[in-house]
Short mmCIF file of C-alpha atoms and ligand atoms in Angstrom, two decimals:
data_model
loop_
_atom_site.label_atom_id
_atom_site.label_comp_id
_atom_site.label_asym_id
_atom_site.label_seq_id
_atom_site.Cartn_x
_atom_site.Cartn_y
_atom_site.Cartn_z
CA MET X 1 -7.63 -99.43 -0.57
CA SER X 2 -8.72 -96.60 -3.23
CA THR X 3 -12.81 -97.68 -3.86
CA LEU X 4 -13.08 -97.05 -7.45
CA GLU X 5 -16.62 -96.48 -7.06
CA ASN X 6 -18.79 -94.58 -9.15
CA LEU X 7 -17.43 -94.56 -11.89
CA SER X 8 -18.63 -94.93 -15.29
CA CYS X 9 -17.77 -96.43 -18.66
CA PRO X 10 -16.08 -94.51 -21.25
CA ILE X 11 -17.80 -96.31 -24.71
CA ASP X 12 -21.38 -95.56 -23.28
CA SER X 13 -20.99 -93.82 -20.15
CA LEU X 14 -23.03 -97.20 -17.82
CA SER X 15 -21.81 -96.99 -14.78
CA LEU X 16 -19.65 -99.46 -13.35
CA SER X 17 -19.10 -101.76 -10.67
CA ARG X 18 -16.97 -103.80 -9.07
CA ASP X 19 -16.38 -107.33 -10.02
CA GLY X 20 -13.58 -108.98 -8.23
CA ARG X 21 -10.40 -107.32 -9.74
CA SER X 22 -12.77 -106.09 -12.17
CA LEU X 23 -14.92 -102.99 -13.87
CA LYS X 24 -17.96 -103.70 -15.26
CA CYS X 25 -20.92 -101.77 -16.76
CA GLU X 26 -24.04 -103.46 -17.84
CA ASN X 27 -23.42 -104.08 -21.88
CA GLY X 28 -20.31 -106.38 -20.41
CA HIS X 29 -18.16 -103.74 -21.81
CA THR X 30 -15.13 -105.23 -19.55
CA TYR X 31 -12.45 -102.77 -17.31
CA ASP X 32 -9.19 -105.15 -15.76
CA LEU X 33 -7.52 -104.01 -12.43
CA ALA X 34 -3.70 -103.67 -13.02
CA LYS X 35 -1.09 -106.09 -10.44
CA THR X 36 -0.99 -101.92 -8.85
CA GLY X 37 -4.89 -101.49 -9.01
CA TYR X 38 -5.23 -99.03 -11.61
CA VAL X 39 -7.30 -99.02 -14.50
CA ASN X 40 -7.26 -97.84 -17.91
CA LEU X 41 -10.55 -96.22 -18.64
CA LEU X 42 -9.37 -94.74 -22.23
CA PRO X 43 -10.88 -97.21 -24.46
CA VAL X 44 -8.34 -97.57 -28.25
CA GLN X 45 -11.30 -95.21 -29.63
CA ASN X 46 -10.17 -92.37 -28.20
CA LYS X 47 -6.50 -93.20 -28.50
CA ARG X 48 -5.09 -90.03 -30.38
CA SER X 49 -1.82 -92.37 -31.14
CA LYS X 50 -0.41 -95.68 -29.89
CA ASP X 51 1.07 -93.78 -26.33
CA PRO X 52 -0.50 -91.49 -25.55
CA GLY X 53 0.58 -88.72 -22.83
CA ASP X 54 4.09 -88.33 -21.25
CA SER X 55 6.24 -91.27 -22.08
CA LYS X 56 7.99 -93.47 -18.97
CA SER X 57 11.25 -91.86 -20.19
CA MET X 58 9.58 -88.24 -19.11
CA VAL X 59 7.18 -89.89 -16.48
CA ALA X 60 10.68 -91.46 -14.77
CA ALA X 61 12.25 -87.61 -15.14
CA ARG X 62 9.39 -86.24 -13.31
CA GLN X 63 9.51 -88.48 -10.64
CA ALA X 64 13.11 -88.42 -10.71
CA PHE X 65 13.09 -84.60 -10.19
CA LEU X 66 9.73 -84.24 -7.69
CA ASN X 67 11.39 -87.29 -5.74
CA GLN X 68 13.40 -84.47 -4.72
CA HIS X 69 10.88 -82.07 -2.93
CA PHE X 70 12.55 -78.82 -5.12
CA TYR X 71 8.56 -78.11 -5.67
CA TYR X 72 7.37 -78.71 -2.16
CA PRO X 73 6.79 -75.39 -1.71
CA ILE X 74 3.74 -75.96 -4.55
CA VAL X 75 2.58 -78.40 -2.20
CA GLU X 76 2.51 -76.05 0.31
CA ALA X 77 1.40 -73.48 -1.56
CA ILE X 78 -2.22 -75.04 -2.22
CA LEU X 79 -3.15 -76.66 -0.14
CA SER X 80 -2.65 -73.29 1.68
CA SER X 81 -4.77 -71.77 -0.68
CA TRP X 82 -7.16 -73.56 -0.89
CA PRO X 83 -11.27 -72.43 0.38
CA LYS X 84 -11.05 -73.64 3.72
CA GLU X 85 -14.95 -74.17 3.73
CA SER X 86 -13.96 -77.14 1.46
CA LEU X 87 -11.00 -78.44 3.01
CA ILE X 88 -13.25 -80.60 5.29
CA ASN X 89 -14.03 -84.18 5.46
CA GLY X 90 -15.59 -86.02 2.43
CA VAL X 91 -14.19 -83.54 -0.07
CA ARG X 92 -13.69 -85.48 -3.19
CA VAL X 93 -10.90 -84.36 -5.22
CA LEU X 94 -9.53 -84.80 -8.38
CA ASP X 95 -5.93 -84.02 -10.10
CA ALA X 96 -6.70 -83.79 -14.05
CA GLY X 97 -3.67 -84.81 -15.99
CA CYS X 98 -1.61 -86.35 -12.19
CA GLY X 99 0.69 -87.01 -13.86
CA GLU X 100 3.32 -89.59 -11.92
CA GLY X 101 1.46 -88.57 -8.64
CA TYR X 102 4.11 -86.82 -6.55
CA TYR X 103 1.36 -83.38 -5.75
CA LEU X 104 -1.78 -84.89 -4.67
CA ASN X 105 0.21 -88.10 -2.55
CA GLU X 106 2.16 -85.81 -0.58
CA ILE X 107 -1.63 -83.66 -0.33
CA SER X 108 -3.55 -86.46 0.86
CA LYS X 109 0.84 -87.78 3.12
CA VAL X 110 -0.33 -83.69 5.00
CA LEU X 111 -5.05 -84.07 5.18
CA GLN X 112 -4.51 -87.96 6.64
CA ASP X 113 -1.97 -85.75 8.91
CA ARG X 114 -5.03 -83.43 9.77
CA HIS X 115 -6.97 -86.25 9.95
CA VAL X 116 -9.64 -84.17 7.15
CA GLU X 117 -11.27 -87.99 5.23
CA THR X 118 -10.56 -87.16 1.79
CA GLU X 119 -10.96 -89.13 -1.10
CA LEU X 120 -8.62 -89.26 -3.35
CA THR X 121 -9.07 -90.04 -7.76
CA GLY X 122 -6.06 -89.02 -9.92
CA LEU X 123 -6.02 -89.69 -13.10
CA ASP X 124 -4.32 -88.71 -16.77
CA ILE X 125 -3.38 -90.31 -20.01
CA SER X 126 0.16 -91.28 -19.57
CA LYS X 127 -0.14 -95.71 -18.73
CA TRP X 128 3.41 -94.73 -18.06
CA ALA X 129 2.50 -91.82 -15.24
CA ILE X 130 -0.78 -94.27 -13.96
CA THR X 131 1.60 -97.60 -13.33
CA ALA X 132 4.26 -94.89 -11.33
CA ALA X 133 1.12 -92.85 -9.36
CA SER X 134 -0.67 -96.37 -8.56
CA LYS X 135 2.74 -97.27 -6.82
CA ARG X 136 2.78 -94.23 -4.85
CA ASP X 137 -0.82 -94.09 -2.35
CA LYS X 138 -2.62 -97.51 -2.82
CA ASN X 139 -6.09 -95.46 -1.16
CA ILE X 140 -5.99 -93.26 -3.76
CA SER X 141 -8.25 -93.80 -7.13
CA TRP X 142 -5.47 -94.31 -10.56
CA LEU X 143 -6.86 -94.11 -14.01
CA VAL X 144 -5.94 -94.61 -17.26
CA GLY X 145 -8.61 -91.70 -18.98
CA SER X 146 -9.14 -88.21 -20.72
CA ASN X 147 -9.05 -84.64 -19.16
CA ALA X 148 -11.97 -84.76 -22.55
CA SER X 149 -14.10 -87.17 -21.70
CA LEU X 150 -13.57 -88.00 -18.14
CA PRO X 151 -14.90 -91.34 -17.10
CA THR X 152 -17.41 -90.61 -14.42
CA PRO X 153 -20.81 -89.14 -14.01
CA ASP X 154 -22.14 -85.41 -13.58
CA GLN X 155 -21.12 -83.22 -10.40
CA ARG X 156 -18.76 -86.75 -8.54
CA PHE X 157 -16.21 -84.69 -7.47
CA ASP X 158 -16.69 -81.58 -5.34
CA VAL X 159 -12.67 -80.27 -6.37
CA ILE X 160 -10.64 -80.32 -9.35
CA LEU X 161 -7.02 -79.69 -9.39
CA CYS X 162 -5.89 -79.04 -13.33
CA LEU X 163 -1.19 -78.68 -12.57
CA PHE X 164 0.63 -78.08 -15.67
CA GLY X 165 -2.09 -79.16 -17.07
CA PHE X 166 -4.77 -79.29 -19.62
CA PRO X 167 -7.77 -78.22 -18.41
CA ILE X 168 -10.50 -78.75 -20.98
CA PHE X 169 -13.15 -76.88 -18.54
CA HIS X 170 -16.67 -77.88 -20.23
CA GLU X 171 -15.34 -81.69 -18.53
CA PHE X 172 -14.66 -79.87 -15.37
CA SER X 173 -17.67 -78.80 -15.16
CA ARG X 174 -19.69 -81.49 -16.31
CA VAL X 175 -18.38 -83.41 -13.55
CA LEU X 176 -18.12 -81.19 -10.76
CA THR X 177 -20.54 -80.27 -7.96
CA ASP X 178 -23.15 -76.91 -8.08
CA SER X 179 -20.25 -74.94 -7.17
CA GLY X 180 -17.22 -77.01 -7.36
CA LEU X 181 -14.19 -75.23 -7.48
CA LEU X 182 -11.04 -75.80 -9.96
CA LEU X 183 -8.01 -75.34 -9.52
CA LEU X 184 -5.17 -74.22 -11.96
CA VAL X 185 -1.27 -73.59 -11.16
CA GLU X 186 0.43 -72.64 -14.42
CA SER X 187 4.32 -71.18 -14.08
CA GLY X 188 4.69 -67.69 -14.19
CA PRO X 189 7.23 -64.79 -16.78
CA ASP X 190 10.42 -66.38 -14.31
CA HIS X 191 10.35 -69.31 -13.43
CA LEU X 192 12.80 -70.85 -14.88
CA ILE X 193 13.92 -68.41 -16.29
CA GLU X 194 17.79 -68.68 -15.18
CA LEU X 195 18.63 -71.95 -17.61
CA ARG X 196 15.54 -70.71 -20.27
CA LYS X 197 18.16 -67.96 -21.47
CA ILE X 198 20.88 -69.93 -21.95
CA LEU X 199 17.85 -72.77 -23.91
CA TYR X 200 16.91 -69.45 -26.17
CA PRO X 201 18.47 -66.67 -27.60
CA GLN X 202 15.51 -64.86 -26.28
CA ILE X 203 13.12 -64.68 -24.20
CA HIS X 204 9.04 -64.11 -25.77
CA ASP X 205 7.12 -61.65 -23.44
CA TYR X 206 5.33 -64.04 -21.22
CA LYS X 207 0.88 -64.53 -22.13
CA GLN X 208 -0.74 -64.56 -19.43
CA THR X 209 -3.43 -68.84 -20.20
CA HIS X 210 -7.08 -67.26 -20.08
CA SER X 211 -6.91 -63.96 -19.29
CA ASP X 212 -10.30 -63.40 -20.70
CA GLY X 213 -11.65 -65.90 -17.95
CA VAL X 214 -12.60 -69.11 -18.45
CA ALA X 215 -16.34 -70.61 -19.57
CA ASP X 216 -18.14 -71.84 -17.18
CA PHE X 217 -16.23 -70.81 -13.83
CA GLU X 218 -16.12 -67.46 -11.67
CA MET X 219 -12.33 -66.96 -10.43
CA VAL X 220 -12.34 -66.79 -6.32
CA SER X 221 -8.55 -65.68 -6.25
CA GLU X 222 -5.11 -66.23 -7.61
CA GLU X 223 -2.42 -65.72 -6.30
CA THR X 224 1.75 -66.57 -7.04
CA LYS X 225 3.98 -68.31 -5.23
CA THR X 226 7.86 -67.52 -5.64
CA PHE X 227 10.94 -69.66 -4.02
CA HIS X 228 14.46 -70.58 -5.71
CA PHE X 229 16.12 -74.26 -5.68
CA THR X 230 19.57 -75.26 -6.09
CA LEU X 231 20.23 -77.79 -9.21
CA ASN X 232 23.81 -79.59 -7.31
CA SER X 233 24.57 -81.88 -10.33
CA GLN X 234 23.79 -82.73 -14.31
CA ALA X 235 21.54 -85.55 -13.75
CA GLU X 236 19.92 -83.71 -11.43
CA ILE X 237 19.22 -80.31 -14.23
CA GLN X 238 18.76 -83.34 -17.08
CA ASN X 239 15.67 -84.73 -14.84
CA LEU X 240 14.50 -81.03 -14.76
CA LEU X 241 14.69 -80.18 -18.35
CA SER X 242 12.87 -82.77 -19.75
CA MET X 243 9.74 -82.85 -17.35
CA THR X 244 9.42 -79.61 -19.28
CA PRO X 245 8.54 -79.00 -23.04
CA HIS X 246 12.01 -76.97 -24.03
CA ILE X 247 13.23 -80.61 -23.73
CA HIS X 248 11.92 -80.28 -27.47
CA LYS X 249 11.72 -75.76 -28.11
CA ALA X 250 14.72 -75.01 -26.74
CA SER X 251 17.83 -75.05 -29.72
CA TYR X 252 20.41 -77.89 -30.13
CA ASP X 253 23.03 -74.84 -29.04
CA GLY X 254 21.40 -73.60 -26.07
CA LYS X 255 20.95 -77.43 -24.96
CA GLU X 256 24.45 -78.51 -25.13
CA GLU X 257 25.50 -74.92 -23.00
CA VAL X 258 23.36 -76.69 -20.08
CA LYS X 259 25.32 -80.06 -20.25
CA GLN X 260 28.68 -78.45 -19.55
CA LEU X 261 26.51 -77.50 -16.65
CA GLU X 262 27.32 -78.70 -12.75
CA SER X 263 24.94 -76.78 -10.77
CA ILE X 264 22.26 -73.81 -12.03
CA ARG X 265 20.15 -72.10 -9.28
CA LEU X 266 16.54 -71.04 -10.33
CA THR X 267 13.34 -69.19 -9.31
CA ALA X 268 10.56 -70.64 -9.96
CA ASP X 269 7.74 -68.72 -10.45
CA ILE X 270 4.24 -70.80 -10.11
CA LYS X 271 0.38 -68.75 -10.37
CA LEU X 272 -2.04 -70.71 -8.92
CA ARG X 273 -6.25 -69.58 -9.78
CA TRP X 274 -9.20 -71.52 -7.93
CA TYR X 275 -12.42 -71.07 -9.56
CA GLN X 276 -15.62 -71.80 -8.64
CA LYS X 277 -18.17 -73.43 -10.85
CA LYS X 278 -21.51 -70.68 -11.56
CA GLY X 279 -24.78 -71.88 -11.04
CA ASN X 280 -27.44 -72.31 -14.26
CA THR X 281 -28.90 -69.82 -13.04
C1 SAM P 1 3.41 -80.65 -17.57
S1 SAM P 1 2.41 -82.98 -17.12
C2 SAM P 1 2.16 -82.48 -15.52
C3 SAM P 1 2.43 -83.56 -14.42
C4 SAM P 1 1.20 -83.73 -13.43
N1 SAM P 1 -0.15 -82.49 -12.86
C5 SAM P 1 2.25 -82.68 -12.74
O1 SAM P 1 2.81 -81.78 -12.65
O2 SAM P 1 3.42 -83.35 -11.83
C6 SAM P 1 0.81 -82.57 -18.13
C7 SAM P 1 0.23 -84.06 -17.69
O3 SAM P 1 -0.63 -84.67 -18.49
C8 SAM P 1 -1.24 -85.12 -19.18
N2 SAM P 1 -2.06 -85.70 -20.55
C9 SAM P 1 -2.29 -85.25 -21.16
N3 SAM P 1 -2.90 -85.29 -22.37
C10 SAM P 1 -4.54 -85.07 -21.60
C11 SAM P 1 -5.23 -85.82 -20.66
N4 SAM P 1 -6.27 -85.38 -22.42
N5 SAM P 1 -5.64 -85.65 -20.00
C12 SAM P 1 -5.19 -86.59 -19.17
N6 SAM P 1 -3.78 -85.98 -18.95
C13 SAM P 1 -3.11 -85.07 -20.33
C14 SAM P 1 0.15 -85.57 -19.37
O4 SAM P 1 0.66 -87.43 -19.18
C15 SAM P 1 1.50 -85.24 -18.14
O5 SAM P 1 1.20 -86.72 -17.30
ZN1 ZN P 2 -19.99 -100.37 -21.59
#
């Protein structure tokens, strides 16, 4: 069972303790566990929209795509680039914006096989994503919450993973231990380039994110992972398209052209950057 321990009330930051199928703070704020074992720590007043984050259909498309393991090389790249000194028994990991949990679940399986004991937490602002994730692995603590205001005390984690997500660096710094690690995974210049060439009349120049550095962190390694995969049906192509921003941004004509495809060979081009939290001195 997941621990759901050492979390804090999103309203007053008091520590939460387990009371049967609820978490409670001393001020009486109560958060019930859902049937599948996750807990929603995103209070109504912190919601910018009624149904924030990825929608039910986006989550379903992402899950259908990822479950076919086209992106498993990214799991391997995360594990092989992970600084060895922090891949140790007892490591506490937060996947911030974990989506429907594919990556954290696959990482958990590999680390179990290697007999590395971990304490894993997956958090996402989308209740649809966390509902799906919580069905994958009951040993992981799954939380609905926001990166902008993480429902945990300071220095709660040793490692934060932010995969194709929305990093909030001052919050990540707050909840990481001194010299804790942060991994940012993002797409590189050639990511899905074959699809983008169909979707857009013109491909814009690639702009590296955080090229001026990241406040509170220093970069310890950077690597690029490139691989190819082939989608062999229109359903697979639509699943991929639905989990990318292109579904909203691409031209009507481009999307119509993609609808005619029966298969496509694609390039995945991924950047992995590990950062270490800077000390207070
Ligand atoms: C592109 S998806 C990536 C999901 C997952 N990391 C993956 O790679 O499969 C971005 C995710 O960030 C979530 N998200 C958006 N804003 C967020 C926030 N403020 N805090 C936490 N998650 C957020 C969305 O609901 C969505 O699941
Ligand atoms: Zn409270």
